[in-house]
Amino acid sequence: MVLGELSGGIVRALANMSNATIVDQKVVTGCLDEISRALMQADVSMDLLKIKVLLNRSQNISFHFLLQRYTGKPSFTPEKGKPSVIMFVGLQGSGKTTSCIKYAYYHKKKGFKPAIVCADTFRAGAFDQLKQGATKAMIPFFGSYEESDPVKVALEGVETFKKENFDLIIVDTSGRHQQEASLFEEMRQLAEATKPDLVIFVMDSSIGQSAFDQAQAFNRSVSVGAVIITKTEGAAKGGGALSAVAATKSPVIFLGTGERMDDFEIFDVKPFVSRLLG
Ligand code: GDP
């Protein structure tokens, strides 16, 4: 094999990785294996040191490629003093309400004036749960025990907080145990009514293979602009997060790392990609 073929093999391996819809551990390992194979088969006389240098370079290229793929700006970033509406979507139990409170609390510490609207009229107890968490974080909240139309509650809440000059109005929405047409229609209507500046998709890190499908389904009804992955403490962070990014073409912005309101970290792509490359 001449050098041209060798570099062709390496380029092909990298191209295969960049063409994959979901880049997970398997795809990355496959790419590196292919590069190693091309190097082994190389008929050029290369000493071990040179092979190591080439492998290192391939690792670096892979690193930069993955970094680029998973570094991205959310479709909107809130600014202090400018009113914005942020809508949270996700299945029931994904950690949506918890993440709304964490997100509000995080921004409050940064000097924002956040408030949360409970547009979950589907699950009994949803408003009480939000009320309890928001009170603990000292974040104003809005909701209703009587009104069953989530759009009405959301609109009233958003309008009320806009009038009161809150700059970060967070809308917590209802979920379902499974992906259901009625849920996606509700999300579409809520987005149409409240016109969010950013829709955040909340996903449980443990959902595995169904992550791509789930993220894509939400993204079809509302335009997702950022992703939050919850329950990442201790778990192997990986596949699911990558699938959600691929499906929504939106970056992960925060990780939930526990049940307390400050168990919330800004997503840092470098250690994540390093771990992926093993
Ligand atoms: P929702 O139905 O999507 O609103 O989900 P909840 O916010 O009610 O969360 C469901 C459960 O997951 C609750 O018991 C939360 O305390 C828990 N939870 C949420 N985020 C995290 C997290 O990052 N780590 C852990 N360990 N638990 C979490």
mmCIF file of C-alpha atoms and ligand atoms in Angstrom:
data_model
loop_
_atom_site.group_PDB
_atom_site.id
_atom_site.type_symbol
_atom_site.label_atom_id
_atom_site.label_comp_id
_atom_site.label_asym_id
_atom_site.label_seq_id
_atom_site.Cartn_x
_atom_site.Cartn_y
_atom_site.Cartn_z
ATOM 1 C CA MET A 1 0.000 0.000 0.000
ATOM 2 C CA VAL A 2 1.383 3.387 -0.936
ATOM 3 C CA LEU A 3 1.033 6.463 1.223
ATOM 4 C CA GLY A 4 -1.829 7.804 -0.900
ATOM 5 C CA GLU A 5 -3.873 4.683 -0.232
ATOM 6 C CA LEU A 6 -3.029 4.872 3.419
ATOM 7 C CA SER A 7 -4.265 8.432 3.792
ATOM 8 C CA GLY A 8 -7.272 7.473 1.637
ATOM 9 C CA GLY A 9 -8.085 4.750 4.171
ATOM 10 C CA ILE A 10 -7.862 7.202 7.028
ATOM 11 C CA VAL A 11 -9.997 9.794 5.246
ATOM 12 C CA ARG A 12 -12.586 7.088 4.457
ATOM 13 C CA ALA A 13 -12.715 6.006 8.083
ATOM 14 C CA LEU A 14 -13.298 9.594 9.199
ATOM 15 C CA ALA A 15 -15.887 10.162 6.462
ATOM 16 C CA ASN A 16 -17.773 7.058 7.604
ATOM 17 C CA MET A 17 -17.892 8.487 11.092
ATOM 18 C CA SER A 18 -19.084 11.887 9.918
ATOM 19 C CA ASN A 19 -21.826 10.278 7.824
ATOM 20 C CA ALA A 20 -23.214 8.277 10.732
ATOM 21 C CA THR A 21 -26.538 9.652 12.003
ATOM 22 C CA ILE A 22 -25.650 8.803 15.543
ATOM 23 C CA VAL A 23 -22.050 8.870 16.635
ATOM 24 C CA ASP A 24 -21.763 6.589 19.603
ATOM 25 C CA GLN A 25 -18.983 4.610 21.205
ATOM 26 C CA LYS A 26 -19.403 1.844 18.617
ATOM 27 C CA VAL A 27 -19.020 4.195 15.650
ATOM 28 C CA VAL A 28 -15.979 5.911 17.161
ATOM 29 C CA THR A 29 -14.315 2.587 18.001
ATOM 30 C CA GLY A 30 -15.093 1.381 14.472
ATOM 31 C CA CYS A 31 -13.456 4.461 12.998
ATOM 32 C CA LEU A 32 -10.316 4.106 15.090
ATOM 33 C CA ASP A 33 -10.136 0.369 14.311
ATOM 34 C CA GLU A 34 -10.339 1.137 10.613
ATOM 35 C CA ILE A 35 -7.544 3.672 10.887
ATOM 36 C CA SER A 36 -5.409 1.222 12.844
ATOM 37 C CA ARG A 37 -6.065 -1.452 10.208
ATOM 38 C CA ALA A 38 -5.037 0.913 7.402
ATOM 39 C CA LEU A 39 -1.842 1.635 9.272
ATOM 40 C CA MET A 40 -1.109 -2.030 9.901
ATOM 41 C CA GLN A 41 -1.653 -2.866 6.252
ATOM 42 C CA ALA A 42 0.547 -0.013 5.098
ATOM 43 C CA ASP A 43 3.350 -1.393 3.042
ATOM 44 C CA VAL A 44 5.512 1.621 3.648
ATOM 45 C CA SER A 45 8.367 1.138 5.976
ATOM 46 C CA MET A 46 7.364 2.964 9.057
ATOM 47 C CA ASP A 47 8.776 2.548 12.464
ATOM 48 C CA LEU A 48 6.560 2.170 15.472
ATOM 49 C CA LEU A 49 7.094 5.765 16.463
ATOM 50 C CA LYS A 50 5.749 7.028 13.145
ATOM 51 C CA ILE A 51 2.710 4.761 13.445
ATOM 52 C CA LYS A 52 2.098 6.127 16.916
ATOM 53 C CA VAL A 53 2.358 9.691 15.624
ATOM 54 C CA LEU A 54 -0.138 8.917 12.846
ATOM 55 C CA LEU A 55 -2.525 7.228 15.254
ATOM 56 C CA ASN A 56 -2.258 10.183 17.576
ATOM 57 C CA ARG A 57 -3.012 12.536 14.724
ATOM 58 C CA SER A 58 -6.055 10.472 13.759
ATOM 59 C CA GLN A 59 -7.226 10.590 17.375
ATOM 60 C CA ASN A 60 -6.802 14.365 17.332
ATOM 61 C CA ILE A 61 -8.748 14.700 14.094
ATOM 62 C CA SER A 62 -11.514 12.525 15.531
ATOM 63 C CA PHE A 63 -11.467 14.621 18.696
ATOM 64 C CA HIS A 64 -11.839 17.876 16.784
ATOM 65 C CA PHE A 65 -14.497 16.440 14.533
ATOM 66 C CA LEU A 66 -16.589 15.255 17.485
ATOM 67 C CA LEU A 67 -15.989 18.477 19.357
ATOM 68 C CA GLN A 68 -17.318 20.433 16.402
ATOM 69 C CA ARG A 69 -20.306 18.160 16.105
ATOM 70 C CA TYR A 70 -21.341 18.505 19.726
ATOM 71 C CA THR A 71 -20.386 22.102 20.330
ATOM 72 C CA GLY A 72 -23.178 24.310 19.265
ATOM 73 C CA LYS A 73 -25.124 27.280 20.403
ATOM 74 C CA PRO A 74 -28.719 26.815 21.484
ATOM 75 C CA SER A 75 -31.132 28.552 19.111
ATOM 76 C CA PHE A 76 -31.564 31.281 21.753
ATOM 77 C CA THR A 77 -29.698 32.473 24.836
ATOM 78 C CA PRO A 78 -31.645 34.564 27.372
ATOM 79 C CA GLU A 79 -30.372 37.985 28.344
ATOM 80 C CA LYS A 80 -30.961 39.811 31.588
ATOM 81 C CA GLY A 81 -33.587 42.541 31.357
ATOM 82 C CA LYS A 82 -35.014 41.286 28.054
ATOM 83 C CA PRO A 83 -38.227 39.289 28.500
ATOM 84 C CA SER A 84 -37.981 35.745 27.169
ATOM 85 C CA VAL A 85 -40.197 32.682 27.229
ATOM 86 C CA ILE A 86 -38.566 29.274 27.624
ATOM 87 C CA MET A 87 -40.735 26.185 27.133
ATOM 88 C CA PHE A 88 -39.729 22.805 28.578
ATOM 89 C CA VAL A 89 -40.909 19.595 26.899
ATOM 90 C CA GLY A 90 -40.321 15.913 27.620
ATOM 91 C CA LEU A 91 -42.022 12.706 28.679
ATOM 92 C CA GLN A 92 -43.452 12.250 32.165
ATOM 93 C CA GLY A 93 -40.737 11.391 34.647
ATOM 94 C CA SER A 94 -37.937 12.732 32.464
ATOM 95 C CA GLY A 95 -37.150 15.373 35.074
ATOM 96 C CA LYS A 96 -38.879 18.310 33.393
ATOM 97 C CA THR A 97 -40.317 20.042 36.466
ATOM 98 C CA THR A 98 -37.120 19.489 38.433
ATOM 99 C CA SER A 99 -35.095 20.914 35.527
ATOM 100 C CA CYS A 100 -37.396 23.967 35.203
ATOM 101 C CA ILE A 101 -36.701 24.788 38.849
ATOM 102 C CA LYS A 102 -32.961 24.127 38.477
ATOM 103 C CA TYR A 103 -32.816 26.274 35.327
ATOM 104 C CA ALA A 104 -34.718 29.094 37.046
ATOM 105 C CA TYR A 105 -32.542 28.864 40.156
ATOM 106 C CA TYR A 106 -29.333 28.826 38.086
ATOM 107 C CA HIS A 107 -30.373 31.981 36.239
ATOM 108 C CA LYS A 108 -31.620 33.660 39.404
ATOM 109 C CA LYS A 109 -28.133 33.270 40.856
ATOM 110 C CA LYS A 110 -26.822 34.978 37.694
ATOM 111 C CA GLY A 111 -29.077 37.984 38.284
ATOM 112 C CA PHE A 112 -32.072 37.055 36.124
ATOM 113 C CA LYS A 113 -35.650 37.536 37.282
ATOM 114 C CA PRO A 114 -37.189 34.107 36.562
ATOM 115 C CA ALA A 115 -40.753 32.880 37.057
ATOM 116 C CA ILE A 116 -42.358 29.534 36.270
ATOM 117 C CA VAL A 117 -45.750 28.777 34.732
ATOM 118 C CA CYS A 118 -47.262 25.338 35.331
ATOM 119 C CA ALA A 119 -49.017 24.397 32.086
ATOM 120 C CA ASP A 120 -49.333 20.770 33.175
ATOM 121 C CA THR A 121 -53.043 20.338 33.750
ATOM 122 C CA PHE A 122 -52.824 16.643 32.825
ATOM 123 C CA ARG A 123 -51.123 15.128 35.850
ATOM 124 C CA ALA A 124 -52.818 15.528 39.202
ATOM 125 C CA GLY A 125 -50.288 16.908 41.618
ATOM 126 C CA ALA A 126 -48.133 18.566 38.974
ATOM 127 C CA PHE A 127 -48.965 22.077 40.156
ATOM 128 C CA ASP A 128 -48.345 21.170 43.795
ATOM 129 C CA GLN A 129 -44.980 19.677 42.911
ATOM 130 C CA LEU A 130 -43.957 22.809 41.018
ATOM 131 C CA LYS A 131 -45.276 25.029 43.806
ATOM 132 C CA GLN A 132 -43.229 23.183 46.387
ATOM 133 C CA GLY A 133 -39.983 23.306 44.382
ATOM 134 C CA ALA A 134 -40.430 26.901 43.273
ATOM 135 C CA THR A 135 -41.212 28.046 46.807
ATOM 136 C CA LYS A 136 -38.048 26.375 48.081
ATOM 137 C CA ALA A 137 -36.009 28.137 45.382
ATOM 138 C CA MET A 138 -37.946 31.358 46.013
ATOM 139 C CA ILE A 139 -39.062 31.567 42.394
ATOM 140 C CA PRO A 140 -42.519 33.064 41.665
ATOM 141 C CA PHE A 141 -44.909 30.618 40.018
ATOM 142 C CA PHE A 142 -48.289 30.569 38.321
ATOM 143 C CA GLY A 143 -50.803 27.749 37.877
ATOM 144 C CA SER A 144 -54.413 26.724 38.360
ATOM 145 C CA TYR A 145 -56.252 23.943 40.182
ATOM 146 C CA GLU A 146 -59.506 24.531 38.282
ATOM 147 C CA GLU A 147 -58.599 25.303 34.679
ATOM 148 C CA SER A 148 -58.096 22.178 32.579
ATOM 149 C CA ASP A 149 -56.997 23.876 29.363
ATOM 150 C CA PRO A 150 -53.176 24.065 29.431
ATOM 151 C CA VAL A 151 -53.112 26.743 26.721
ATOM 152 C CA LYS A 152 -55.321 29.071 28.775
ATOM 153 C CA VAL A 153 -53.184 28.614 31.901
ATOM 154 C CA ALA A 154 -49.939 29.072 29.955
ATOM 155 C CA LEU A 155 -51.131 32.227 28.222
ATOM 156 C CA GLU A 156 -52.438 33.784 31.407
ATOM 157 C CA GLY A 157 -49.240 32.954 33.261
ATOM 158 C CA VAL A 158 -46.941 34.271 30.539
ATOM 159 C CA GLU A 159 -48.965 37.485 30.169
ATOM 160 C CA THR A 160 -49.036 38.035 33.933
ATOM 161 C CA PHE A 161 -45.286 37.623 34.318
ATOM 162 C CA LYS A 162 -44.564 39.757 31.241
ATOM 163 C CA LYS A 163 -46.562 42.593 32.784
ATOM 164 C CA GLU A 164 -44.588 42.161 36.002
ATOM 165 C CA ASN A 165 -41.301 42.520 34.088
ATOM 166 C CA PHE A 166 -39.910 39.060 34.642
ATOM 167 C CA ASP A 167 -37.120 38.452 32.126
ATOM 168 C CA LEU A 168 -37.091 34.639 32.151
ATOM 169 C CA ILE A 169 -40.562 33.129 31.935
ATOM 170 C CA ILE A 170 -40.330 29.355 32.065
ATOM 171 C CA VAL A 171 -43.277 27.242 30.920
ATOM 172 C CA ASP A 172 -43.392 23.733 32.388
ATOM 173 C CA THR A 173 -45.575 21.486 30.250
ATOM 174 C CA SER A 174 -47.224 18.147 30.805
ATOM 175 C CA GLY A 175 -45.798 14.815 29.734
ATOM 176 C CA ARG A 176 -47.173 11.333 29.151
ATOM 177 C CA HIS A 177 -45.670 7.967 29.942
ATOM 178 C CA GLN A 178 -45.304 7.315 26.247
ATOM 179 C CA GLN A 179 -45.115 9.295 23.047
ATOM 180 C CA GLU A 180 -48.722 10.077 22.186
ATOM 181 C CA ALA A 181 -50.310 12.139 19.441
ATOM 182 C CA SER A 182 -52.352 14.100 22.005
ATOM 183 C CA LEU A 183 -49.170 15.153 23.821
ATOM 184 C CA PHE A 184 -47.494 16.412 20.654
ATOM 185 C CA GLU A 185 -50.635 18.277 19.608
ATOM 186 C CA GLU A 186 -50.775 19.901 23.053
ATOM 187 C CA MET A 187 -47.124 20.962 22.758
ATOM 188 C CA ARG A 188 -47.780 22.409 19.298
ATOM 189 C CA GLN A 189 -50.718 24.439 20.595
ATOM 190 C CA LEU A 190 -48.782 25.643 23.628
ATOM 191 C CA ALA A 191 -45.883 26.783 21.464
ATOM 192 C CA GLU A 192 -48.232 28.508 19.052
ATOM 193 C CA ALA A 193 -49.905 30.390 21.916
ATOM 194 C CA THR A 194 -46.904 31.327 24.066
ATOM 195 C CA LYS A 195 -44.390 31.801 21.217
ATOM 196 C CA PRO A 196 -41.356 30.595 23.179
ATOM 197 C CA ASP A 197 -37.940 32.025 22.354
ATOM 198 C CA LEU A 198 -36.452 28.638 23.173
ATOM 199 C CA VAL A 199 -37.852 25.115 23.535
ATOM 200 C CA ILE A 200 -35.761 22.833 25.746
ATOM 201 C CA PHE A 201 -36.149 19.076 25.392
ATOM 202 C CA VAL A 202 -35.579 17.239 28.690
ATOM 203 C CA MET A 203 -34.424 13.659 28.521
ATOM 204 C CA ASP A 204 -33.591 11.018 31.110
ATOM 205 C CA SER A 205 -30.038 9.761 30.494
ATOM 206 C CA SER A 206 -31.107 6.169 30.994
ATOM 207 C CA ILE A 207 -33.616 5.905 28.137
ATOM 208 C CA GLY A 208 -31.018 4.438 25.772
ATOM 209 C CA GLN A 209 -31.994 3.430 22.269
ATOM 210 C CA SER A 210 -35.352 5.191 22.182
ATOM 211 C CA ALA A 211 -33.692 8.591 22.672
ATOM 212 C CA PHE A 212 -33.356 9.388 18.986
ATOM 213 C CA ASP A 213 -36.955 8.561 18.197
ATOM 214 C CA GLN A 214 -38.276 10.418 21.236
ATOM 215 C CA ALA A 215 -36.241 13.570 20.581
ATOM 216 C CA GLN A 216 -37.242 13.525 16.926
ATOM 217 C CA ALA A 217 -40.927 13.161 17.781
ATOM 218 C CA PHE A 218 -40.826 16.238 20.044
ATOM 219 C CA ASN A 219 -38.795 18.151 17.496
ATOM 220 C CA ARG A 220 -41.475 17.535 14.883
ATOM 221 C CA SER A 221 -44.198 19.197 16.959
ATOM 222 C CA VAL A 222 -42.136 22.041 18.429
ATOM 223 C CA SER A 223 -38.815 23.316 17.240
ATOM 224 C CA VAL A 224 -36.374 22.143 19.905
ATOM 225 C CA GLY A 225 -33.433 24.520 20.362
ATOM 226 C CA ALA A 226 -31.542 22.918 23.254
ATOM 227 C CA VAL A 227 -31.383 19.684 25.252
ATOM 228 C CA ILE A 228 -31.052 18.947 28.977
ATOM 229 C CA ILE A 229 -30.034 15.437 30.018
ATOM 230 C CA THR A 230 -31.083 14.442 33.533
ATOM 231 C CA LYS A 231 -29.989 11.799 36.037
ATOM 232 C CA THR A 232 -26.460 11.726 34.679
ATOM 233 C CA GLU A 233 -24.760 11.257 38.045
ATOM 234 C CA GLY A 234 -22.886 8.007 38.106
ATOM 235 C CA ALA A 235 -24.447 6.769 34.891
ATOM 236 C CA ALA A 236 -22.437 6.300 31.734
ATOM 237 C CA LYS A 237 -23.138 9.539 29.902
ATOM 238 C CA GLY A 238 -23.205 8.826 26.241
ATOM 239 C CA GLY A 239 -25.418 7.337 23.622
ATOM 240 C CA GLY A 240 -28.682 8.946 24.603
ATOM 241 C CA ALA A 241 -27.267 12.437 24.727
ATOM 242 C CA LEU A 242 -25.701 12.013 21.333
ATOM 243 C CA SER A 243 -28.917 10.671 19.843
ATOM 244 C CA ALA A 244 -30.904 13.648 21.108
ATOM 245 C CA VAL A 245 -28.346 16.027 19.649
ATOM 246 C CA ALA A 246 -28.464 14.229 16.318
ATOM 247 C CA ALA A 247 -32.262 14.161 16.228
ATOM 248 C CA THR A 248 -32.830 17.796 17.161
ATOM 249 C CA LYS A 249 -29.610 19.263 15.762
ATOM 250 C CA SER A 250 -29.450 21.180 19.030
ATOM 251 C CA PRO A 251 -26.756 21.155 21.682
ATOM 252 C CA VAL A 252 -26.952 19.777 25.185
ATOM 253 C CA ILE A 253 -26.797 22.823 27.484
ATOM 254 C CA PHE A 254 -27.100 21.391 30.998
ATOM 255 C CA LEU A 255 -26.847 18.071 32.811
ATOM 256 C CA GLY A 256 -28.992 17.143 35.789
ATOM 257 C CA THR A 257 -26.743 15.494 38.356
ATOM 258 C CA GLY A 258 -29.099 14.826 41.264
ATOM 259 C CA GLU A 259 -32.426 15.702 42.843
ATOM 260 C CA ARG A 260 -31.401 18.921 44.600
ATOM 261 C CA MET A 261 -31.888 22.253 42.869
ATOM 262 C CA ASP A 262 -28.194 22.955 42.504
ATOM 263 C CA ASP A 263 -27.427 19.506 41.110
ATOM 264 C CA PHE A 264 -27.152 21.108 37.704
ATOM 265 C CA GLU A 265 -24.063 21.527 35.542
ATOM 266 C CA ILE A 266 -23.304 23.370 32.350
ATOM 267 C CA PHE A 267 -22.629 20.728 29.718
ATOM 268 C CA ASP A 268 -18.939 20.647 28.903
ATOM 269 C CA VAL A 269 -18.293 18.987 25.592
ATOM 270 C CA LYS A 270 -14.526 18.319 25.998
ATOM 271 C CA PRO A 271 -14.561 15.753 28.819
ATOM 272 C CA PHE A 272 -17.626 14.227 27.200
ATOM 273 C CA VAL A 273 -15.841 13.679 23.867
ATOM 274 C CA SER A 274 -12.656 12.544 25.618
ATOM 275 C CA ARG A 275 -14.653 9.872 27.414
ATOM 276 C CA LEU A 276 -16.240 8.832 24.148
ATOM 277 C CA LEU A 277 -12.853 8.345 22.538
ATOM 278 C CA GLY A 278 -11.857 6.277 25.542
HETATM 279 P P1 GDP B 1 -41.347 15.316 35.055
HETATM 280 O O1 GDP B 1 -42.495 14.360 35.154
HETATM 281 O O2 GDP B 1 -40.670 15.251 33.724
HETATM 282 O O3 GDP B 1 -41.699 16.714 35.436
HETATM 283 O O4 GDP B 1 -40.229 14.789 36.077
HETATM 284 P P2 GDP B 1 -39.883 15.272 37.552
HETATM 285 O O5 GDP B 1 -39.199 16.595 37.514
HETATM 286 O O6 GDP B 1 -41.071 15.138 38.403
HETATM 287 O O7 GDP B 1 -38.773 14.195 37.940
HETATM 288 C C1 GDP B 1 -39.067 12.835 38.079
HETATM 289 C C2 GDP B 1 -38.143 12.243 39.155
HETATM 290 O O8 GDP B 1 -36.792 12.326 38.739
HETATM 291 C C3 GDP B 1 -38.228 13.007 40.467
HETATM 292 O O9 GDP B 1 -38.185 12.076 41.523
HETATM 293 C C4 GDP B 1 -36.967 13.869 40.475
HETATM 294 O O10 GDP B 1 -36.502 14.154 41.759
HETATM 295 C C5 GDP B 1 -36.010 12.990 39.710
HETATM 296 N N1 GDP B 1 -34.937 13.729 39.020
HETATM 297 C C6 GDP B 1 -35.032 14.760 38.146
HETATM 298 N N2 GDP B 1 -33.814 15.136 37.694
HETATM 299 C C7 GDP B 1 -32.910 14.326 38.315
HETATM 300 C C8 GDP B 1 -31.475 14.182 38.252
HETATM 301 O O11 GDP B 1 -30.770 14.894 37.535
HETATM 302 N N3 GDP B 1 -30.924 13.195 39.024
HETATM 303 C C9 GDP B 1 -31.696 12.387 39.818
HETATM 304 N N4 GDP B 1 -31.077 11.451 40.518
HETATM 305 N N5 GDP B 1 -33.026 12.473 39.863
HETATM 306 C C10 GDP B 1 -33.629 13.428 39.141
#
